[in-house]
């Protein structure tokens, strides 16, 4: 079952997620299960030539065949909160002294405001979740094994022209937070100092 799949049962989010905590960028799950998460860049496949597309498909096939572990691919599509974006420009307008720049800021903010009334502005984020099951009680050993697999996956993706970045502990928690509480995540983003409190509540 996907660790990001919501349950329809009426139980708390904590019980639905079933995580023990996050440590050094590693997601800790029950029953000696661990996960690392890579955030990926994207490539525009449609803009590639036919030869480039064929090469990408072959490289991707080779990448999948070389894997010794299953992977979870996660695509997050979210509506961007443009209100704060517009307010930031309006605030800049108040401090701008040159009239020509003030007019440009006004025209731009009006354009964006009209645009978002008719269209939703969406962002897409791509992730790969790398699993590990280990009965070893030494976390350093577990992390070393998981980091090795994560590095292999990252290098395989790099051959496809996809850049990757391993999520930190707070970034993993933010991902869960935005998934289970999307509205709160917009207005009350997690802060680094909350990490310790969250860790203590899960472990």
Coordinates of N, CA and C in Angstrom, one line a residue:
X1 N 0.8 -1.2 0.0 CA 0.0 0.0 0.0 C 0.9 1.3 0.0
X2 N 0.5 2.3 -0.8 CA 1.3 3.5 -0.8 C 1.2 4.2 0.5
X3 N 2.4 4.8 0.9 CA 2.4 5.5 2.2 C 1.7 6.8 2.1
X4 N 1.3 7.3 0.9 CA 0.6 8.5 0.7 C -0.8 8.3 0.4
X5 N -1.3 7.1 0.4 CA -2.7 6.8 0.1 C -3.6 7.0 1.2
X6 N -4.6 7.8 1.0 CA -5.6 8.1 2.1 C -6.5 7.0 2.3
X7 N -6.9 6.8 3.6 CA -7.9 5.8 3.9 C -9.3 6.4 4.0
X8 N -10.3 5.7 3.7 CA -11.7 6.2 3.8 C -12.3 6.1 5.2
X9 N -11.6 5.3 6.0 CA -12.1 5.0 7.4 C -11.9 6.3 8.2
X10 N -12.8 6.5 9.2 CA -12.8 7.7 10.0 C -11.9 7.5 11.2
X11 N -10.6 7.6 11.0 CA -9.7 7.5 12.0 C -8.7 8.7 11.9
X12 N -7.9 8.9 12.9 CA -7.0 10.1 12.8 C -6.0 10.0 11.7
X13 N -5.5 11.1 11.3 CA -4.5 11.1 10.2 C -3.2 10.4 10.7
X14 N -2.9 10.5 12.0 CA -1.7 9.9 12.5 C -1.8 8.3 12.3
X15 N -3.0 7.8 12.6 CA -3.2 6.3 12.5 C -3.2 5.9 11.0
X16 N -3.7 6.8 10.1 CA -3.8 6.5 8.7 C -2.3 6.5 8.2
X17 N -1.5 7.4 8.6 CA -0.2 7.5 8.0 C 0.7 6.4 8.6
X18 N 0.5 6.1 9.9 CA 1.3 5.0 10.5 C 2.8 5.1 10.3
X19 N 3.3 6.3 10.7 CA 4.7 6.5 10.7 C 5.2 6.6 12.1
X20 N 6.4 6.2 12.4 CA 7.0 6.3 13.7 C 7.7 7.6 13.8
X21 N 8.3 8.1 12.7 CA 9.0 9.4 12.8 C 9.9 9.6 11.6
X22 N 10.7 10.6 11.6 CA 11.7 10.9 10.6 C 13.0 11.2 11.3
X23 N 14.1 10.7 10.7 CA 15.4 10.9 11.3 C 16.4 11.0 10.2
X24 N 17.2 12.1 10.2 CA 18.3 12.3 9.2 C 17.8 12.0 7.8
X25 N 16.6 12.5 7.4 CA 16.1 12.3 6.1 C 15.6 11.0 5.8
X26 N 15.4 10.1 6.8 CA 14.8 8.8 6.6 C 13.5 8.7 7.3
X27 N 12.5 8.2 6.6 CA 11.2 8.0 7.1 C 11.1 6.7 7.8
X28 N 10.7 6.7 9.1 CA 10.7 5.5 9.9 C 9.2 4.9 9.9
X29 N 9.0 3.7 9.5 CA 7.7 3.1 9.5 C 7.7 1.9 10.4
X30 N 6.6 1.4 10.8 CA 6.5 0.2 11.7 C 7.1 -1.0 11.0
X31 N 7.4 -2.0 11.8 CA 7.9 -3.3 11.3 C 9.2 -3.2 10.5
X32 N 10.1 -2.4 11.0 CA 11.5 -2.3 10.5 C 11.5 -1.9 9.0
X33 N 10.6 -1.0 8.7 CA 10.6 -0.5 7.3 C 11.0 1.0 7.3
X34 N 11.8 1.3 6.2 CA 12.4 2.7 6.1 C 12.2 3.2 4.7
X35 N 12.1 4.5 4.6 CA 12.0 5.1 3.2 C 12.8 6.4 3.1
X36 N 13.4 6.6 1.9 CA 14.0 7.9 1.6 C 13.2 8.4 0.4
X37 N 13.2 9.7 0.3 CA 12.3 10.4 -0.8 C 13.2 11.3 -1.6
X38 N 13.2 11.1 -2.9 CA 13.9 12.0 -3.9 C 12.8 12.9 -4.6
X39 N 13.1 14.2 -4.6 CA 12.3 15.1 -5.4 C 13.0 15.3 -6.7
X40 N 12.2 15.2 -7.8 CA 12.8 15.2 -9.1 C 12.5 16.4 -10.0
X41 N 13.4 16.7 -10.9 CA 13.1 17.7 -11.9 C 12.3 17.0 -13.0
X42 N 11.8 17.7 -14.0 CA 11.0 17.1 -15.0 C 11.7 17.3 -16.4
X43 N 11.3 16.5 -17.4 CA 11.8 16.8 -18.7 C 10.5 16.8 -19.6
X44 N 10.6 17.6 -20.7 CA 9.4 17.7 -21.6 C 9.6 16.7 -22.7
X45 N 9.0 15.6 -22.5 CA 9.2 14.5 -23.5 C 8.6 14.9 -24.9
X46 N 7.5 15.6 -24.9 CA 6.9 16.0 -26.2 C 7.7 16.9 -27.0
X47 N 8.6 17.7 -26.4 CA 9.5 18.6 -27.2 C 10.7 17.9 -27.8
X48 N 10.9 16.7 -27.4 CA 12.1 15.9 -27.9 C 11.9 15.4 -29.3
X49 N 12.9 15.3 -30.0 CA 12.8 14.7 -31.3 C 12.5 13.2 -31.2
X50 N 12.1 12.6 -32.3 CA 11.7 11.1 -32.2 C 12.9 10.3 -31.8
X51 N 14.1 10.6 -32.3 CA 15.3 9.9 -31.9 C 15.6 10.1 -30.4
X52 N 15.4 11.3 -29.9 CA 15.6 11.6 -28.5 C 14.6 10.8 -27.6
X53 N 13.4 10.8 -28.1 CA 12.3 10.1 -27.3 C 12.7 8.6 -27.3
X54 N 13.1 8.0 -28.4 CA 13.5 6.6 -28.4 C 14.6 6.3 -27.5
X55 N 15.6 7.2 -27.5 CA 16.8 7.0 -26.6 C 16.3 7.1 -25.1
X56 N 15.4 8.0 -24.8 CA 15.0 8.2 -23.4 C 14.2 6.9 -23.0
X57 N 13.4 6.4 -23.9 CA 12.6 5.2 -23.5 C 13.5 4.0 -23.3
X58 N 14.5 3.9 -24.1 CA 15.5 2.7 -23.9 C 16.3 2.9 -22.6
X59 N 16.7 4.1 -22.3 CA 17.5 4.4 -21.1 C 16.6 4.2 -19.9
X60 N 15.3 4.6 -20.0 CA 14.4 4.4 -18.9 C 14.2 2.9 -18.6
X61 N 14.0 2.1 -19.7 CA 13.9 0.7 -19.6 C 15.1 0.0 -19.0
X62 N 16.3 0.4 -19.4 CA 17.5 -0.1 -18.8 C 17.6 0.3 -17.3
X63 N 17.2 1.5 -17.0 CA 17.1 1.9 -15.6 C 16.2 1.0 -14.7
X64 N 15.0 0.8 -15.2 CA 14.1 -0.1 -14.5 C 14.6 -1.5 -14.3
X65 N 15.2 -2.0 -15.4 CA 15.7 -3.4 -15.3 C 16.9 -3.5 -14.4
X66 N 17.6 -2.4 -14.1 CA 18.8 -2.5 -13.3 C 18.4 -2.4 -11.8
X67 N 17.2 -2.0 -11.5 CA 16.8 -1.8 -10.1 C 16.7 -3.2 -9.3
X68 N 17.2 -3.2 -8.1 CA 17.0 -4.4 -7.3 C 16.0 -4.2 -6.2
X69 N 15.2 -3.0 -6.3 CA 14.2 -2.8 -5.3 C 13.0 -2.1 -6.0
X70 N 11.8 -2.3 -5.5 CA 10.7 -1.6 -6.1 C 10.7 -0.1 -5.7
X71 N 10.1 0.7 -6.5 CA 10.1 2.2 -6.3 C 8.6 2.6 -6.3
X72 N 8.3 3.7 -5.6 CA 7.0 4.3 -5.6 C 7.2 5.7 -6.3
X73 N 6.5 5.9 -7.4 CA 6.6 7.2 -8.1 C 5.3 8.0 -7.7
X74 N 5.6 9.2 -7.2 CA 4.5 10.1 -6.7 C 4.5 11.4 -7.5
X75 N 3.3 11.8 -8.0 CA 3.2 13.1 -8.7 C 2.1 13.9 -7.9
X76 N 2.6 15.0 -7.4 CA 1.7 15.9 -6.7 C 1.3 17.1 -7.5
X77 N 0.0 17.2 -7.8 CA -0.5 18.4 -8.5 C -1.3 19.3 -7.5
X78 N -0.8 20.5 -7.4 CA -1.4 21.4 -6.4 C -1.8 22.7 -7.1
X79 N -2.9 23.3 -6.6 CA -3.2 24.7 -7.1 C -2.3 25.7 -6.3
X80 N -1.7 26.6 -7.0 CA -0.8 27.6 -6.4 C -1.7 28.6 -5.7
X81 N -1.2 29.1 -4.6 CA -1.9 30.2 -3.9 C -1.3 31.5 -4.4
X82 N -2.0 32.1 -5.3 CA -1.5 33.3 -6.0 C -1.9 34.6 -5.2
X83 N -2.7 34.5 -4.2 CA -3.1 35.7 -3.5 C -1.9 36.4 -2.8
X84 N -1.0 35.6 -2.2 CA 0.1 36.1 -1.5 C 1.1 36.7 -2.6
X85 N 1.2 36.0 -3.7 CA 2.1 36.5 -4.8 C 1.7 37.9 -5.3
X86 N 0.4 38.1 -5.4 CA -0.1 39.4 -5.9 C 0.0 40.4 -4.8
X87 N -0.2 40.0 -3.5 CA 0.0 41.0 -2.4 C 1.4 41.5 -2.3
X88 N 2.3 40.6 -2.6 CA 3.8 40.9 -2.5 C 4.1 42.0 -3.5
X89 N 3.5 41.9 -4.7 CA 3.8 42.9 -5.8 C 3.1 44.2 -5.4
X90 N 1.9 44.1 -4.8 CA 1.2 45.4 -4.4 C 2.0 46.1 -3.3
X91 N 2.6 45.3 -2.5 CA 3.5 45.9 -1.4 C 4.7 46.6 -2.0
X92 N 5.3 45.9 -3.0 CA 6.4 46.5 -3.7 C 6.0 47.8 -4.4
X93 N 4.8 47.9 -4.9 CA 4.3 49.1 -5.6 C 4.3 50.3 -4.6
X94 N 3.9 50.0 -3.4 CA 3.8 51.1 -2.4 C 5.2 51.7 -2.1
X95 N 6.2 50.9 -2.2 CA 7.6 51.4 -1.9 C 8.4 51.9 -3.1
X96 N 7.8 51.6 -4.3 CA 8.5 52.0 -5.5 C 8.3 53.5 -5.7
X97 N 9.4 54.1 -6.0 CA 9.4 55.6 -6.2 C 9.2 56.1 -7.6
X98 N 9.7 55.3 -8.6 CA 9.5 55.7 -10.0 C 8.2 55.4 -10.5
X99 N 7.5 56.3 -11.1 CA 6.1 56.2 -11.6 C 6.0 55.1 -12.7
X100 N 7.0 55.0 -13.5 CA 7.0 54.1 -14.6 C 7.0 52.6 -14.1
X101 N 7.8 52.4 -13.1 CA 7.8 51.1 -12.5 C 6.5 50.7 -11.7
X102 N 6.0 51.8 -11.1 CA 4.7 51.6 -10.4 C 3.6 51.2 -11.4
X103 N 3.6 51.8 -12.5 CA 2.6 51.5 -13.5 C 2.8 50.1 -14.1
X104 N 4.0 49.7 -14.3 CA 4.3 48.3 -14.7 C 3.9 47.3 -13.7
X105 N 4.1 47.5 -12.4 CA 3.7 46.6 -11.4 C 2.2 46.5 -11.3
X106 N 1.5 47.7 -11.5 CA 0.0 47.7 -11.5 C -0.5 46.9 -12.6
X107 N 0.0 47.1 -13.8 CA -0.4 46.4 -15.0 C -0.2 44.9 -14.9
X108 N 0.9 44.5 -14.3 CA 1.2 43.1 -14.2 C 0.3 42.4 -13.1
X109 N 0.1 43.1 -12.0 CA -0.7 42.5 -11.0 C -2.2 42.4 -11.4
X110 N -2.6 43.4 -12.2 CA -4.0 43.3 -12.8 C -4.1 42.2 -13.7
X111 N -3.1 42.0 -14.6 CA -3.1 40.9 -15.5 C -3.2 39.5 -14.8
X112 N -2.3 39.3 -13.8 CA -2.3 38.1 -13.1 C -3.6 37.8 -12.4
X113 N -4.2 38.9 -11.8 CA -5.5 38.8 -11.0 C -6.6 38.4 -12.0
X114 N -6.6 38.9 -13.2 CA -7.6 38.5 -14.2 C -7.4 37.1 -14.7
X115 N -6.1 36.7 -14.8 CA -5.8 35.4 -15.3 C -6.3 34.3 -14.3
X116 N -6.1 34.5 -13.0 CA -6.4 33.5 -12.1 C -7.9 33.4 -11.8
X117 N -8.7 34.4 -12.2 CA -10.1 34.3 -12.0 C -10.7 33.4 -13.0
X118 N -10.0 33.1 -14.1 CA -10.5 32.3 -15.2 C -9.8 30.9 -15.2
X119 N -8.6 30.9 -14.7 CA -7.8 29.7 -14.8 C -7.1 29.4 -13.5
X120 N -7.0 28.1 -13.2 CA -6.3 27.6 -12.0 C -4.8 27.5 -12.4
X121 N -3.9 28.0 -11.6 CA -2.5 27.9 -11.8 C -2.0 26.7 -11.0
X122 N -1.5 25.7 -11.7 CA -1.2 24.4 -11.0 C 0.3 24.2 -11.0
X123 N 0.8 23.6 -10.0 CA 2.2 23.2 -9.9 C 2.3 21.7 -9.8
X124 N 3.3 21.1 -10.4 CA 3.5 19.7 -10.4 C 4.9 19.4 -9.8
X125 N 4.8 18.5 -8.8 CA 6.1 18.0 -8.2 C 6.2 16.5 -8.3
X126 N 7.4 16.0 -8.6 CA 7.6 14.6 -8.8 C 8.5 14.1 -7.8
X127 N 8.2 12.9 -7.3 CA 9.0 12.3 -6.2 C 9.2 10.8 -6.5
X128 N 10.3 10.2 -6.0 CA 10.5 8.8 -6.0 C 10.7 8.4 -4.6
X129 N 10.0 7.4 -4.1 CA 10.2 6.8 -2.7 C 10.9 5.5 -2.8
X130 N 12.0 5.5 -2.1 CA 12.9 4.3 -2.1 C 12.7 3.5 -0.8
X131 N 12.4 2.2 -0.8 CA 12.1 1.5 0.4 C 13.3 0.6 0.8
X132 N 13.3 0.3 2.1 CA 14.2 -0.6 2.7 C 13.6 -1.3 3.9
X133 N 13.7 -2.6 3.9 CA 13.3 -3.4 5.1 C 14.5 -4.0 5.7
X134 N 14.7 -3.7 7.0 CA 15.9 -4.3 7.7 C 15.7 -4.5 9.1
X135 N 16.1 -5.6 9.6 CA 16.0 -6.0 11.0 C 17.2 -5.5 11.9
X136 N 18.1 -4.9 11.2 CA 19.3 -4.3 11.9 C 18.8 -3.2 12.9
X137 N 19.2 -3.3 14.1 CA 18.8 -2.3 15.1 C 19.7 -1.0 15.1
X138 N 20.8 -1.1 14.3 CA 21.7 0.0 14.3 C 21.2 1.0 13.1
X139 N 20.8 2.1 13.5 CA 20.2 3.1 12.5 C 21.3 3.5 11.5
X140 N 22.5 3.7 12.0 CA 23.6 4.1 11.1 C 23.8 3.1 9.9
X141 N 23.7 1.8 10.3 CA 23.8 0.8 9.2 C 22.6 0.8 8.3
X142 N 21.4 1.0 8.8 CA 20.2 1.1 8.0 C 20.3 2.3 7.1
X143 N 20.7 3.4 7.6 CA 20.8 4.6 6.8 C 21.9 4.5 5.7
X144 N 23.0 3.8 6.0 CA 24.0 3.6 5.0 C 23.5 2.7 3.9
X145 N 22.8 1.7 4.2 CA 22.2 0.8 3.2 C 21.2 1.6 2.3
X146 N 20.3 2.4 2.9 CA 19.3 3.1 2.2 C 20.0 4.2 1.4
X147 N 21.0 4.9 1.9 CA 21.7 5.9 1.1 C 22.3 5.3 -0.1
X148 N 22.9 4.1 0.0 CA 23.5 3.5 -1.1 C 22.5 3.2 -2.3
X149 N 21.3 2.7 -1.9 CA 20.3 2.4 -2.9 C 19.8 3.7 -3.5
X150 N 19.6 4.8 -2.6 CA 19.1 6.1 -3.1 C 20.1 6.7 -4.1
X151 N 21.4 6.5 -3.8 CA 22.4 7.1 -4.7 C 22.4 6.4 -6.0
X152 N 22.2 5.1 -6.0 CA 22.1 4.3 -7.3 C 20.9 4.8 -8.1
X153 N 19.8 5.0 -7.5 CA 18.6 5.5 -8.1 C 18.8 6.9 -8.7
X154 N 19.4 7.7 -7.9 CA 19.7 9.1 -8.3 C 20.6 9.1 -9.6
X155 N 21.6 8.3 -9.6 CA 22.5 8.2 -10.7 C 21.8 7.7 -12.0
X156 N 20.9 6.7 -11.8 CA 20.1 6.2 -12.9 C 19.2 7.2 -13.5
X157 N 18.6 8.0 -12.6 CA 17.7 9.1 -13.1 C 18.5 10.2 -13.8
X158 N 19.8 10.4 -13.3 CA 20.6 11.5 -14.0 C 20.9 11.1 -15.4
X159 N 21.0 9.8 -15.7 CA 21.3 9.4 -17.1 C 20.1 9.7 -18.0
X160 N 18.9 9.9 -17.4 CA 17.7 10.3 -18.2 C 17.6 11.9 -18.3
X161 N 18.6 12.6 -17.6 CA 18.5 14.0 -17.6 C 17.6 14.6 -16.5
X162 N 17.3 13.7 -15.6 CA 16.4 14.1 -14.4 C 17.3 14.4 -13.2
X163 N 17.3 15.6 -12.7 CA 18.0 15.9 -11.5 C 17.2 15.5 -10.3
X164 N 17.8 15.1 -9.2 CA 17.1 14.7 -8.0 C 17.8 15.3 -6.8
X165 N 16.9 15.4 -5.8 CA 17.4 15.9 -4.5 C 16.7 15.2 -3.4
X166 N 17.5 14.6 -2.4 CA 16.9 13.9 -1.3 C 16.3 14.8 -0.3
X167 N 15.1 14.5 0.0 CA 14.4 15.4 1.0 C 14.9 15.2 2.4
X168 N 15.0 16.4 3.1 CA 15.4 16.3 4.5 C 14.3 15.9 5.4
X169 N 14.5 15.8 6.7 CA 13.5 15.4 7.6 C 12.3 16.3 7.6
X170 N 12.6 17.6 7.6 CA 11.5 18.6 7.7 C 10.7 18.7 6.3
X171 N 11.4 18.4 5.2 CA 10.8 18.4 3.9 C 9.9 17.2 3.8
X172 N 10.3 16.1 4.3 CA 9.4 14.9 4.3 C 8.1 15.1 5.1
X173 N 8.3 15.7 6.3 CA 7.1 16.1 7.1 C 6.2 17.1 6.4
X174 N 6.8 18.0 5.7 CA 6.0 19.0 5.0 C 5.2 18.3 3.8
X175 N 5.8 17.3 3.2 CA 5.1 16.6 2.2 C 3.9 15.9 2.7
X176 N 4.0 15.2 3.8 CA 2.9 14.6 4.5 C 1.8 15.7 4.9
X177 N 2.3 16.7 5.5 CA 1.5 17.8 6.0 C 0.6 18.4 4.9
X178 N 1.3 18.6 3.7 CA 0.5 19.2 2.6 C -0.4 18.2 2.0
X179 N -0.2 17.0 2.1 CA -1.1 15.9 1.6 C -2.3 15.8 2.4
X180 N -2.1 15.7 3.7 CA -3.3 15.5 4.6 C -3.9 16.8 5.1
X181 N -3.3 17.9 5.1 CA -3.9 19.2 5.5 C -3.5 20.3 4.5
X182 N -4.0 20.2 3.2 CA -3.6 21.1 2.2 C -3.9 22.5 2.5
X183 N -5.1 22.8 3.1 CA -5.5 24.2 3.4 C -4.6 24.8 4.5
X184 N -4.4 24.0 5.6 CA -3.5 24.5 6.6 C -2.1 24.7 6.1
X185 N -1.6 23.9 5.2 CA -0.3 24.0 4.7 C 0.0 25.3 4.0
X186 N -1.1 25.9 3.4 CA -1.0 27.1 2.7 C -0.8 28.3 3.7
X187 N -1.5 28.2 4.8 CA -1.6 29.4 5.7 C -0.6 29.2 6.9
X188 N -0.3 27.9 7.3 CA 0.5 27.7 8.4 C 1.6 26.7 8.1
X189 N 2.6 27.1 7.3 CA 3.6 26.1 6.9 C 4.4 25.7 8.1
X190 N 5.0 24.5 8.0 CA 5.8 24.0 9.1 C 7.1 24.8 9.2
X191 N 7.6 24.9 10.4 CA 8.8 25.6 10.7 C 9.8 24.6 11.2
X192 N 11.1 24.9 11.0 CA 12.2 23.9 11.4 C 12.1 23.6 12.9
X193 N 11.6 24.5 13.8 CA 11.6 24.2 15.2 C 10.5 23.3 15.6
X194 N 9.5 23.1 14.7 CA 8.5 22.1 15.0 C 8.9 20.7 14.8
X195 N 10.0 20.5 14.1 CA 10.5 19.1 13.8 C 10.7 18.3 15.1
X196 N 11.4 18.9 16.1 CA 11.6 18.2 17.3 C 10.3 17.8 18.0
X197 N 9.3 18.7 18.0 CA 8.1 18.4 18.7 C 7.3 17.2 17.9
X198 N 7.4 17.3 16.6 CA 6.7 16.2 15.8 C 7.4 14.9 16.0
X199 N 8.7 14.9 16.1 CA 9.5 13.7 16.3 C 9.1 13.1 17.6
X200 N 9.0 13.9 18.6 CA 8.7 13.4 20.0 C 7.3 12.8 20.1
X201 N 6.4 13.3 19.3 CA 5.0 12.9 19.3 C 4.8 11.6 18.6
X202 N 5.7 11.2 17.6 CA 5.6 10.0 16.8 C 6.4 8.9 17.4
X203 N 7.5 9.1 18.1 CA 8.4 8.0 18.5 C 8.0 7.6 19.9

